[in-house]
Tab-separated table of C-alpha atoms and ligand atoms in Angstrom:
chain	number	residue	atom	x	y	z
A	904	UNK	CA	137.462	87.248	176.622
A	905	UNK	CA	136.268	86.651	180.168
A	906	UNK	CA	136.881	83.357	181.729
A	907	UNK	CA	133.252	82.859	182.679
A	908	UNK	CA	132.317	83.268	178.873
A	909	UNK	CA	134.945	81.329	177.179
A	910	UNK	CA	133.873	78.031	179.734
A	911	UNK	CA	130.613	78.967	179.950
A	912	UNK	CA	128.974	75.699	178.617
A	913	UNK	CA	130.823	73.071	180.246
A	914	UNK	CA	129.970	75.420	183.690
A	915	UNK	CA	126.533	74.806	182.861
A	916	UNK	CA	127.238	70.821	183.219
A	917	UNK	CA	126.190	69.772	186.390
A	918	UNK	CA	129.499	67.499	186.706
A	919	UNK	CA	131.552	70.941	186.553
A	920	UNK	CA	129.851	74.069	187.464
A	921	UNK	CA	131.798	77.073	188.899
A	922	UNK	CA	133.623	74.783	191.716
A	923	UNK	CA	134.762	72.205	189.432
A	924	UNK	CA	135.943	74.960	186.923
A	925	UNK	CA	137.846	76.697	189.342
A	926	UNK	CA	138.983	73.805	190.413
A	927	UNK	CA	140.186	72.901	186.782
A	928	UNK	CA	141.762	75.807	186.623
A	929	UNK	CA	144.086	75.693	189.733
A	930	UNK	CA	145.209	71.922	188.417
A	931	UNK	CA	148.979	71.280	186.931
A	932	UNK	CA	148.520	68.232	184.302
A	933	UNK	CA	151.798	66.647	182.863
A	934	UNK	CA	151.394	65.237	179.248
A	935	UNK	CA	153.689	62.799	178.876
A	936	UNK	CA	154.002	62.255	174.812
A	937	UNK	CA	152.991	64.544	172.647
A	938	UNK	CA	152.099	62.203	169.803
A	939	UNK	CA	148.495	61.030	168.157
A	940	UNK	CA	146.765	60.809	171.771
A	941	UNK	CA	148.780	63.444	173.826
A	942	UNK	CA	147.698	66.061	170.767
A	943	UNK	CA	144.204	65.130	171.095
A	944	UNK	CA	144.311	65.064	175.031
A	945	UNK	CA	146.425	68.585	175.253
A	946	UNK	CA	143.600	70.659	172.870
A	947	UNK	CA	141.161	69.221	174.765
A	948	UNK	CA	142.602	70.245	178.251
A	949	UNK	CA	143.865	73.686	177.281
A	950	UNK	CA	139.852	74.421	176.556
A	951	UNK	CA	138.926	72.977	179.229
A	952	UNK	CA	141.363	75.992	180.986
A	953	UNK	CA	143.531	73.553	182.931
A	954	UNK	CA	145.703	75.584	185.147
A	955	UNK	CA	149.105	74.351	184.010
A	956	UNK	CA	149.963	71.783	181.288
A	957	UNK	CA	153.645	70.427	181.385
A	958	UNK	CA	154.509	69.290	178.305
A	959	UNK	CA	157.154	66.170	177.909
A	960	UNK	CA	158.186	64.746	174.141
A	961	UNK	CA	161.309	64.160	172.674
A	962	UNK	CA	160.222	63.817	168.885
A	963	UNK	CA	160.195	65.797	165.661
A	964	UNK	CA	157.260	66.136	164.093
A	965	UNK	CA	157.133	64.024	160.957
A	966	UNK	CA	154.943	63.851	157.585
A	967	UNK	CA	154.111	60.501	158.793
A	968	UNK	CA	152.509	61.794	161.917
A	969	UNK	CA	149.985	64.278	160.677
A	970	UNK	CA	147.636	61.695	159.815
A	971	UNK	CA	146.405	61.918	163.009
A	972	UNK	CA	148.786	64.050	165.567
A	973	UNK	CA	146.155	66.820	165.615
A	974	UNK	CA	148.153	69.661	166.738
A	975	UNK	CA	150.813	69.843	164.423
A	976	UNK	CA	150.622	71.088	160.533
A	977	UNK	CA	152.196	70.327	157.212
A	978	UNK	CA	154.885	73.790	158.201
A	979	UNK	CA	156.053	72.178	161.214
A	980	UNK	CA	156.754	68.511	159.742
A	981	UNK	CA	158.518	70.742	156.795
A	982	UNK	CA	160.516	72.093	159.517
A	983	UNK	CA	161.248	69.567	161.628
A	984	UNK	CA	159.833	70.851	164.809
A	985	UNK	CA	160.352	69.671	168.464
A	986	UNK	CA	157.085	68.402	169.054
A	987	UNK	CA	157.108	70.118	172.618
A	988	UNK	CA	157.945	73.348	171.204
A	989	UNK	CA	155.413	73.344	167.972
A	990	UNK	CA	152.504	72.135	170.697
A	991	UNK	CA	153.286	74.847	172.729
A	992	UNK	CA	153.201	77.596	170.228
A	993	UNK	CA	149.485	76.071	169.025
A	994	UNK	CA	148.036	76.008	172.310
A	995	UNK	CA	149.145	79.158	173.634
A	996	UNK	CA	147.316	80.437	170.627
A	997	UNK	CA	144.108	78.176	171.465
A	998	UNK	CA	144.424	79.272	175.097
A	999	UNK	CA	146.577	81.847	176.391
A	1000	UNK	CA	145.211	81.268	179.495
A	1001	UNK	CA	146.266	78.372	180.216
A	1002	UNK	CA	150.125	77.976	181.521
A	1003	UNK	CA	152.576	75.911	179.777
A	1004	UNK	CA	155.793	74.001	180.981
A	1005	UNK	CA	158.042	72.848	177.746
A	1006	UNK	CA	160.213	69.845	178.334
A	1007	UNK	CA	161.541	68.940	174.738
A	1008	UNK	CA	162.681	65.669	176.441
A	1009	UNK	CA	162.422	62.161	177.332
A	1010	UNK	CA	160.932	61.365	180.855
A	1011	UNK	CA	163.149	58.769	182.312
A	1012	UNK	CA	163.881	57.691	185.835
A	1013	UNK	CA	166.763	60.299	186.132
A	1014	UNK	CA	164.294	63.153	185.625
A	1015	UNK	CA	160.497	62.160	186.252
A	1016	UNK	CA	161.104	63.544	190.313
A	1017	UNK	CA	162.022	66.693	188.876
A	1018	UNK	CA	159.552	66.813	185.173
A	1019	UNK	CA	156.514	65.757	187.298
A	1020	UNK	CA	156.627	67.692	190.766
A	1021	UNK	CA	153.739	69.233	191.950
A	1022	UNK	CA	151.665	67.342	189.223
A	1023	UNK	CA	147.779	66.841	190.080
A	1024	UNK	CA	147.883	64.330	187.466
A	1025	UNK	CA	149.936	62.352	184.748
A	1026	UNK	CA	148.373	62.003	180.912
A	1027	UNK	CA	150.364	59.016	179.587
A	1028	UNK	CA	150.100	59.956	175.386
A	1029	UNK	CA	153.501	57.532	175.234
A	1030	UNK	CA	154.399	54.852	172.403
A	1031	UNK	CA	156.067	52.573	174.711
A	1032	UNK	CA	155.208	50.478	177.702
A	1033	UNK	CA	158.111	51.686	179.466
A	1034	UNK	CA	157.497	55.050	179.949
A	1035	UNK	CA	153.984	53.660	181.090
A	1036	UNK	CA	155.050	51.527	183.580
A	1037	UNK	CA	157.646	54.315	184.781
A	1038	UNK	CA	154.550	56.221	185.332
A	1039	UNK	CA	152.640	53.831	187.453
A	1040	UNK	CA	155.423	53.346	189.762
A	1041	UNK	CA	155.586	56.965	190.029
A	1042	UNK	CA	151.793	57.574	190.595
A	1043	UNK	CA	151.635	54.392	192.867
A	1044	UNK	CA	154.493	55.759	195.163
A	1045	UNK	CA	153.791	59.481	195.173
A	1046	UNK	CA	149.767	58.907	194.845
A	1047	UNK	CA	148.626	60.689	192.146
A	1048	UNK	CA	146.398	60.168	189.767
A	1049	UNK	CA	147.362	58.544	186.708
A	1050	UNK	CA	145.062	58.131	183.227
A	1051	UNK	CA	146.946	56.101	180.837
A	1052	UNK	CA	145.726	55.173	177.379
A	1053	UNK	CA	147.046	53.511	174.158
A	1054	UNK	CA	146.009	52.999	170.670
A	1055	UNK	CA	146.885	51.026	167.345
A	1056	UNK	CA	144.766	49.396	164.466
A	1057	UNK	CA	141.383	50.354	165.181
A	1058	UNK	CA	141.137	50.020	169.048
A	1059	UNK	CA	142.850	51.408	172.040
A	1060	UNK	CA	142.491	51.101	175.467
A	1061	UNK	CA	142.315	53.842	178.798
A	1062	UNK	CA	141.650	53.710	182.005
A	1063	UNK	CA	142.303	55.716	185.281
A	1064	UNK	CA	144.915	54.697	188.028
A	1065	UNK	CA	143.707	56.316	191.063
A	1066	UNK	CA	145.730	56.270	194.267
A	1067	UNK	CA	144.234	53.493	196.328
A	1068	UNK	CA	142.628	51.758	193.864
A	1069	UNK	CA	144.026	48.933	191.167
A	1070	UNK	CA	147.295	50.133	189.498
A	1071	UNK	CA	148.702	49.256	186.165
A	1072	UNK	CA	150.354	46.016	187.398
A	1073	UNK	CA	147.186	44.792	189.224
A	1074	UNK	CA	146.098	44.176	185.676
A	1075	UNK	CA	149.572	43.303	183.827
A	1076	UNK	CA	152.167	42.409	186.042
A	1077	UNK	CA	154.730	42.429	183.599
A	1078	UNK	CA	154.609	44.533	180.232
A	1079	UNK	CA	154.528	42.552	177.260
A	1080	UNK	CA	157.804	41.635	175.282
A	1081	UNK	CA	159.201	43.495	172.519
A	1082	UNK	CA	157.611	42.431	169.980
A	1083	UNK	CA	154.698	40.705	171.382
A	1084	UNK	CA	152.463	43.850	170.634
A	1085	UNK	CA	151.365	45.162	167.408
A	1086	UNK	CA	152.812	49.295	166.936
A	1087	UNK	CA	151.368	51.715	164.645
A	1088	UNK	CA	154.362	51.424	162.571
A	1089	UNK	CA	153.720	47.477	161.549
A	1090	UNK	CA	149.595	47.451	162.121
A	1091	UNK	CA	148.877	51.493	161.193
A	1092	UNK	CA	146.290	53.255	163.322
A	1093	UNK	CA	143.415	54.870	162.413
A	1094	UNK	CA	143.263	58.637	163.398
A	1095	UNK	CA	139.251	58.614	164.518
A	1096	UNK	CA	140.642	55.544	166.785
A	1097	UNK	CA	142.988	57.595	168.544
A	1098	UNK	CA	140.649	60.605	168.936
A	1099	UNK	CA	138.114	58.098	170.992
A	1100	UNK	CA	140.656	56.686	173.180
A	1101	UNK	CA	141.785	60.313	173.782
A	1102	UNK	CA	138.781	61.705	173.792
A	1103	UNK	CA	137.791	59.052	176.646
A	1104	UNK	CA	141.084	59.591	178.726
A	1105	UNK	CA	140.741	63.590	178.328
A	1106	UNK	CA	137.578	62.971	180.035
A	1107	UNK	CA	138.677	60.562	182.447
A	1108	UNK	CA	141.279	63.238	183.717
A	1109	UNK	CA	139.168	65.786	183.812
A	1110	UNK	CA	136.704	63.417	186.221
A	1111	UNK	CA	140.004	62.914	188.195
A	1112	UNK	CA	140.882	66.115	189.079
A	1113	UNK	CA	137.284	66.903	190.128
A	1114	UNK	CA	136.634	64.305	191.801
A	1115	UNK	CA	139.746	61.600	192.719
A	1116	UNK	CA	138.018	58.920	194.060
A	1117	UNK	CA	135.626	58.223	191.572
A	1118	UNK	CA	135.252	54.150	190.635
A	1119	UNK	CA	137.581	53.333	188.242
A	1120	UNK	CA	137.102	51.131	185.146
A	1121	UNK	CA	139.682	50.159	182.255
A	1122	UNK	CA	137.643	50.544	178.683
A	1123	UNK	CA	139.076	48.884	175.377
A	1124	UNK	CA	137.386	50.698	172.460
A	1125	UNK	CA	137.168	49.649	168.714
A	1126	UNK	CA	135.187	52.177	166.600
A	1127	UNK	CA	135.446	50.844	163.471
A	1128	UNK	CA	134.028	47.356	164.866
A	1129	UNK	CA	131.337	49.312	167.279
A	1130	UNK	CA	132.767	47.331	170.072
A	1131	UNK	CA	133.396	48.953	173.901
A	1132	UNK	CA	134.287	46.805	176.375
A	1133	UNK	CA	134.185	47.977	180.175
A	1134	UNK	CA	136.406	46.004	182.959
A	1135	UNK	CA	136.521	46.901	186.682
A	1136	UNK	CA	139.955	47.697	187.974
A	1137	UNK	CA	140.193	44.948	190.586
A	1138	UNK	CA	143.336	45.300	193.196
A	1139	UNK	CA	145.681	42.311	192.587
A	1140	UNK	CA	146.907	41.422	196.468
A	1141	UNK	CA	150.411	40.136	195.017
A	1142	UNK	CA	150.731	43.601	193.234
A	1143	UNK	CA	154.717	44.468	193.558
A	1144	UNK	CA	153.663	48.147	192.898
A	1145	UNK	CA	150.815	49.104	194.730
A	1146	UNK	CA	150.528	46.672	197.364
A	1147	UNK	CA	154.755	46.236	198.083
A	1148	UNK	CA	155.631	49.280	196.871
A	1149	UNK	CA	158.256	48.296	194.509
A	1150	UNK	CA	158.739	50.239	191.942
A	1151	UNK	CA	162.018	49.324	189.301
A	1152	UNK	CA	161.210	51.685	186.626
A	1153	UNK	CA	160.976	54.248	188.941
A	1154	UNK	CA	164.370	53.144	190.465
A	1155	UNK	CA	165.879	52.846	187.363
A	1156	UNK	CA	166.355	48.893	188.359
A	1157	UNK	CA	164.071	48.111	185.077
A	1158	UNK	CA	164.396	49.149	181.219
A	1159	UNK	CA	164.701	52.782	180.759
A	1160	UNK	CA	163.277	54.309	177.583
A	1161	UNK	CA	165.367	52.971	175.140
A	1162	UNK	CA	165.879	53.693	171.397
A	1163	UNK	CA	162.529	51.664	170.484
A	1164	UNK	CA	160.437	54.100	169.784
A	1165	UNK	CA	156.711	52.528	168.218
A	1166	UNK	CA	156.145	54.912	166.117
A	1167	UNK	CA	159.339	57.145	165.279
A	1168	UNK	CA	160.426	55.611	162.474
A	1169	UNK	CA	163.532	55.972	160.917
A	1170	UNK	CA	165.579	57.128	163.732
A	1171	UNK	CA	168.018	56.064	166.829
A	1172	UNK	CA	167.771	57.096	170.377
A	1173	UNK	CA	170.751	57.341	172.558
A	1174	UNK	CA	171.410	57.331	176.466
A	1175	UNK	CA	174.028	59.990	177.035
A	1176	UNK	CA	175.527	61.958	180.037
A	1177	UNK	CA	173.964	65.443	180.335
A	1178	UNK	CA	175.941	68.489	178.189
A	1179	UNK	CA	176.700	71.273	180.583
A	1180	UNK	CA	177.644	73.915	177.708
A	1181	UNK	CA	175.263	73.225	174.334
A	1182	UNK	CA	177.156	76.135	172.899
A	1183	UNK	CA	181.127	74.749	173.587
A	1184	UNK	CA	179.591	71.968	171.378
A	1185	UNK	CA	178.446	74.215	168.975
A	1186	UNK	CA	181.240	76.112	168.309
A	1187	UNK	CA	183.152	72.722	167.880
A	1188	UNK	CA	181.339	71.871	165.355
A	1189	UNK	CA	180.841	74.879	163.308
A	1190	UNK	CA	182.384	74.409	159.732
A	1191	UNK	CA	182.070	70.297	159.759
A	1192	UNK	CA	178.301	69.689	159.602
A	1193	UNK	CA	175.231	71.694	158.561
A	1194	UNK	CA	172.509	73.467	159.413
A	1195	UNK	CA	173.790	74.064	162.926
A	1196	UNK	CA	171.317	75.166	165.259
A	1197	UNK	CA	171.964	75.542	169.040
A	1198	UNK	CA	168.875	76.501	171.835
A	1199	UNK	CA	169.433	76.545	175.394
A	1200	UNK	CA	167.171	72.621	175.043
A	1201	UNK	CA	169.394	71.357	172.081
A	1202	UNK	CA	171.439	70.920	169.829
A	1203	UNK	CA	170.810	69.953	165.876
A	1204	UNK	CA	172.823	69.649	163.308
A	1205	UNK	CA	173.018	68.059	159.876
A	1206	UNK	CA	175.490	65.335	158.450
A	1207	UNK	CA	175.215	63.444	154.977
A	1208	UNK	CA	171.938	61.536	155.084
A	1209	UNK	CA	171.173	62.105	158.659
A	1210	UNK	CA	170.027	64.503	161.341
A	1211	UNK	CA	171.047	64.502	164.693
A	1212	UNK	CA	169.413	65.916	167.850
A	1213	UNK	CA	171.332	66.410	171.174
A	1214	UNK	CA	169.985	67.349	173.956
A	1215	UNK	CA	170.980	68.966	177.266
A	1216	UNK	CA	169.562	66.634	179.377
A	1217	UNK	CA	171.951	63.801	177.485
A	1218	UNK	CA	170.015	62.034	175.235
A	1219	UNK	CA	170.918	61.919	171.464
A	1220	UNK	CA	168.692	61.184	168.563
A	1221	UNK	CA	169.840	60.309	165.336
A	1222	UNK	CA	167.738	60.505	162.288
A	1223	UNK	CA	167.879	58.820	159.219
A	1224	UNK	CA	169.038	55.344	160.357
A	1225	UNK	CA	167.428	52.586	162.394
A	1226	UNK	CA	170.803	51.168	163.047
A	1227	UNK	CA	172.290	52.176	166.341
A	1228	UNK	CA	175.695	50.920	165.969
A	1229	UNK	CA	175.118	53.304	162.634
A	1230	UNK	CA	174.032	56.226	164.868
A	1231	UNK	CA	176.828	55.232	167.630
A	1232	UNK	CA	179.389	55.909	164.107
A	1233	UNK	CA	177.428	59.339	163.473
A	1234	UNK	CA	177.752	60.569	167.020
A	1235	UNK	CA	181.455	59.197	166.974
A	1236	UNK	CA	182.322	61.614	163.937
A	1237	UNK	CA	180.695	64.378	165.203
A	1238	UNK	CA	180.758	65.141	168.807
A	1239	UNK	CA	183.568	62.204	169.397
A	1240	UNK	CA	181.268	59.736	171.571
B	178	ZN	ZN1	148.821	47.246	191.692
């Protein structure tokens, strides 16, 4: 299939043509969560024929998610796929043009430098405000473009964080307290909901890549209500990010991305040191747990009623508990710490 046929009608859009596709094409996007909006906002940039898409989760995919997580199918939830990995298979088939960079990971301060270099522009598709405010401290101080979005109920919200112009924490200087938000796992979320939102921050990007200075506006959308609500991004002059360039999350002097994950479920993240040698732990562990299975990403295994996921990088998920000092005991019996 030539290039010039597969694109053909969005070349014909004025707001593209041959320039802007070209220009589409020689872009590297990082999708950061690969959940309900970073599935809809990944499908809809690998046919667009985005150069590069570098894709960052550190989930499984669950039964729970295919409600509305749009890439994934009943085989992988069966399976218990790395979301990374099963996303990566389906768009390679939707687009083999396209290339793709597979972090089955959590961004954090320790790696976003080395996860997002060379980016032309971060997709936030996260569950949790501190991965989002992570990534406006890193688009703020490295000045790139930065289309965030987020969804639950019925409504969601997006908007475009574009160097120069209002940031994140021009709006909300502080991210609310745990707690003080409704998740999708206490208010639900309807899957049309979250293919607006995405559907409005795929295009967002896509304006942002073509064209970075355009005039940014944050949008709350509620579909089932019929309600869209527009809000110019407005600089705040006290801004600690944008205007004094501090930046905590970035500098790991704020929250890291804990173990609250919105919309995981039953399951316990971990902070852990990086594992040099995956396969040392492997053979350690041979004969005392089950369903061993070692890549050069991770490690998983199976013990009693729970499911645990280590991964090079250092962080360990547990499955089958919401209990950390529970998963703390799992790890413990296991790998010894
Ligand atoms: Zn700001």
């Amino acid at each position: 299939v030539s290039s010039s046929e597969r694109y053909a009608r969005q070349i014909r859009l004025p707001q593209i043509g041959t320039v802007g596709q070209e220009r589409l094409q020689q872009s590297r996007v990082a999708l950061v969560g690969l959940g309900a909006l970073g599935s809809v906002s990944a499908d809809a940039l690998c046919r667009a024929g985005v150069g590069t898409l570098v894709l960052i989760d550190r989930d499984i995919v669950e039964l729970s998610n295919l409600q509305r997580q749009t890439l994934y199918t009943q085989t992988d939830a069966e399976r218990g796929e790395l979301k990374a990995l099963a996303a990566a298979e389906r768009l390679r088939a939707i687009n083999p043009d396209v290339e793709l960079v597979v972090h089955p990971d959590e961004l954090h301060c320790g790696n976003a430098a080395s996860l997002l270099e060379g980016c032309d522009l971060l997709l936030d598709g996260s569950d949790n405000f501190a991965v989002r405010y992570l990534l406006n401290d890193y688009a703020v101080a490295k000045q790139v473009p930065f289309v965030y979005a987020g969804v639950v109920s019925t409504y969601g919200m997006s908007g475009a964080i574009l160097p120069g112009q209002a940031c994140l924490r021009c709006l909300w200087p502080e991210p609310p307290a745990l707690g003080e938000t409704e998740t999708c796992s206490t208010a639900g979320v309807l899957g049309p909901a979250v293919s607006v939102v995405a559907g409005w921050a795929s295009s967002l990007a896509m304006r942002a890549l073509l064209d970075p200075d355009f005039g940014a506006e944050f949008t709350s959308i509620d579909p089932w209500h019929s309600r869209v609500h527009h809000m110019r991004g407005v600089i705040d002059p006290a801004c600690p990010c944008c205007q004094e360039q501090d930046h905590p999350w970035l500098e790991g002097r704020r929250d890291a991305p804990t173990a609250e994950a919105a919309c995981a479920g039953n399951a316990v993240r971990l902070p852990g040191a990086a594992i040099a040698d995956l396969e040392a732990v492997a053979l350690q562990l041979e004969g005392a747990v089950e369903n061993l299975q070692c890549t050069p990403a991770f490690l998983r295994f199976e013990v009693g009623e729970h499911e645990v996921l280590l991964f090079a990088s250092g962080h360990r998920l547990v499955r089958g508990t919401s209990d950390p000092a529970r998963a703390r005991t799992v790890l413990a019996a296991t790998i010894g710490h």
